[in-house]
mmCIF file of C-alpha atoms in Angstrom:
data_model
loop_
_atom_site.group_PDB
_atom_site.id
_atom_site.type_symbol
_atom_site.label_atom_id
_atom_site.label_comp_id
_atom_site.label_asym_id
_atom_site.label_seq_id
_atom_site.Cartn_x
_atom_site.Cartn_y
_atom_site.Cartn_z
ATOM 1 C CA THR U 21 0.954 -6.411 18.369
ATOM 2 C CA ALA U 22 -0.414 -5.674 14.821
ATOM 3 C CA ARG U 23 -3.562 -7.162 15.801
ATOM 4 C CA ILE U 24 -4.029 -5.307 19.203
ATOM 5 C CA SER U 25 -3.001 -1.808 17.424
ATOM 6 C CA ASP U 26 -5.535 -2.799 14.464
ATOM 7 C CA LEU U 27 -8.140 -3.089 17.774
ATOM 8 C CA MET U 28 -7.077 0.136 19.118
ATOM 9 C CA LEU U 29 -6.534 2.570 16.026
ATOM 10 C CA ASN U 30 -9.322 1.159 13.681
ATOM 11 C CA ASP U 31 -13.213 1.351 13.369
ATOM 12 C CA VAL U 32 -15.018 -1.953 12.724
ATOM 13 C CA HIS U 33 -15.221 -1.778 9.042
ATOM 14 C CA LEU U 34 -11.531 -1.737 8.917
ATOM 15 C CA ARG U 35 -11.154 -4.383 11.179
ATOM 16 C CA ILE U 36 -13.469 -6.997 9.538
ATOM 17 C CA LEU U 37 -11.855 -5.855 6.229
ATOM 18 C CA HIS U 38 -8.363 -6.467 7.687
ATOM 19 C CA VAL U 39 -9.597 -10.082 9.162
ATOM 20 C CA LEU U 40 -11.313 -10.563 5.776
ATOM 21 C CA ILE U 41 -7.970 -9.984 3.656
ATOM 22 C CA GLU U 42 -6.124 -12.447 6.183
ATOM 23 C CA MET U 43 -8.496 -15.206 5.363
ATOM 24 C CA GLY U 44 -8.709 -14.606 1.819
ATOM 25 C CA VAL U 45 -7.294 -16.915 -0.945
ATOM 26 C CA PRO U 46 -5.858 -15.506 -3.781
ATOM 27 C CA LEU U 47 -7.864 -17.322 -6.688
ATOM 28 C CA LYS U 48 -7.555 -16.263 -10.913
ATOM 29 C CA ILE U 49 -10.282 -15.570 -12.544
ATOM 30 C CA ASP U 50 -10.050 -14.483 -16.642
ATOM 31 C CA GLY U 51 -6.639 -13.201 -15.940
ATOM 32 C CA GLU U 52 -7.534 -11.241 -12.935
ATOM 33 C CA GLU U 53 -6.582 -12.082 -9.179
ATOM 34 C CA ILE U 54 -9.049 -11.732 -6.324
ATOM 35 C CA LEU U 55 -9.249 -12.744 -3.064
ATOM 36 C CA THR U 56 -11.663 -15.495 -2.145
ATOM 37 C CA VAL U 57 -12.920 -16.524 1.447
ATOM 38 C CA GLN U 58 -13.061 -20.401 1.083
ATOM 39 C CA GLU U 59 -14.580 -20.931 4.637
ATOM 40 C CA ARG U 60 -17.686 -18.113 5.424
ATOM 41 C CA PRO U 61 -17.032 -17.324 8.891
ATOM 42 C CA THR U 62 -20.286 -16.312 11.087
ATOM 43 C CA HIS U 63 -21.039 -13.102 12.137
ATOM 44 C CA GLN U 64 -20.401 -14.070 15.672
ATOM 45 C CA THR U 65 -16.781 -15.576 14.950
ATOM 46 C CA LEU U 66 -16.203 -12.472 13.047
ATOM 47 C CA ALA U 67 -16.942 -10.114 16.036
ATOM 48 C CA SER U 68 -14.765 -11.900 18.195
ATOM 49 C CA MET U 69 -11.545 -11.898 15.975
ATOM 50 C CA VAL U 70 -12.738 -8.282 15.697
ATOM 51 C CA GLY U 71 -13.709 -7.453 19.578
ATOM 52 C CA ALA U 72 -17.031 -6.166 18.432
ATOM 53 C CA SER U 73 -20.528 -7.626 19.187
ATOM 54 C CA ARG U 74 -22.401 -9.995 16.655
ATOM 55 C CA GLU U 75 -25.004 -7.186 16.083
ATOM 56 C CA THR U 76 -22.186 -4.520 14.881
ATOM 57 C CA VAL U 77 -20.718 -6.972 12.611
ATOM 58 C CA THR U 78 -23.999 -7.373 10.796
ATOM 59 C CA ARG U 79 -24.814 -3.712 10.415
ATOM 60 C CA ALA U 80 -20.555 -3.202 9.641
ATOM 61 C CA LEU U 81 -20.856 -6.063 6.575
ATOM 62 C CA GLY U 82 -24.037 -4.339 5.321
ATOM 63 C CA ASP U 83 -22.957 -0.914 4.944
ATOM 64 C CA LEU U 84 -19.675 -2.655 3.291
ATOM 65 C CA GLU U 85 -21.742 -4.710 1.227
ATOM 66 C CA SER U 86 -23.859 -1.430 0.452
ATOM 67 C CA ASP U 87 -20.781 0.515 -0.195
ATOM 68 C CA GLY U 88 -19.383 -2.131 -2.733
#
């Protein structure tokens, strides 16, 4: 139900962030814990997971990268 409400209530940027956070594995670097995705998903795979087109995912990832 959380995934369904995520699809209905959030925009693509937030849905992608949620999926990447779910895929993240905690890694400690210099005493700081960060999340890292071990197996990088394709844009098509992400699109299927968030209910969007590959092109929309590509554009959203570009936006997220430029936003830092």
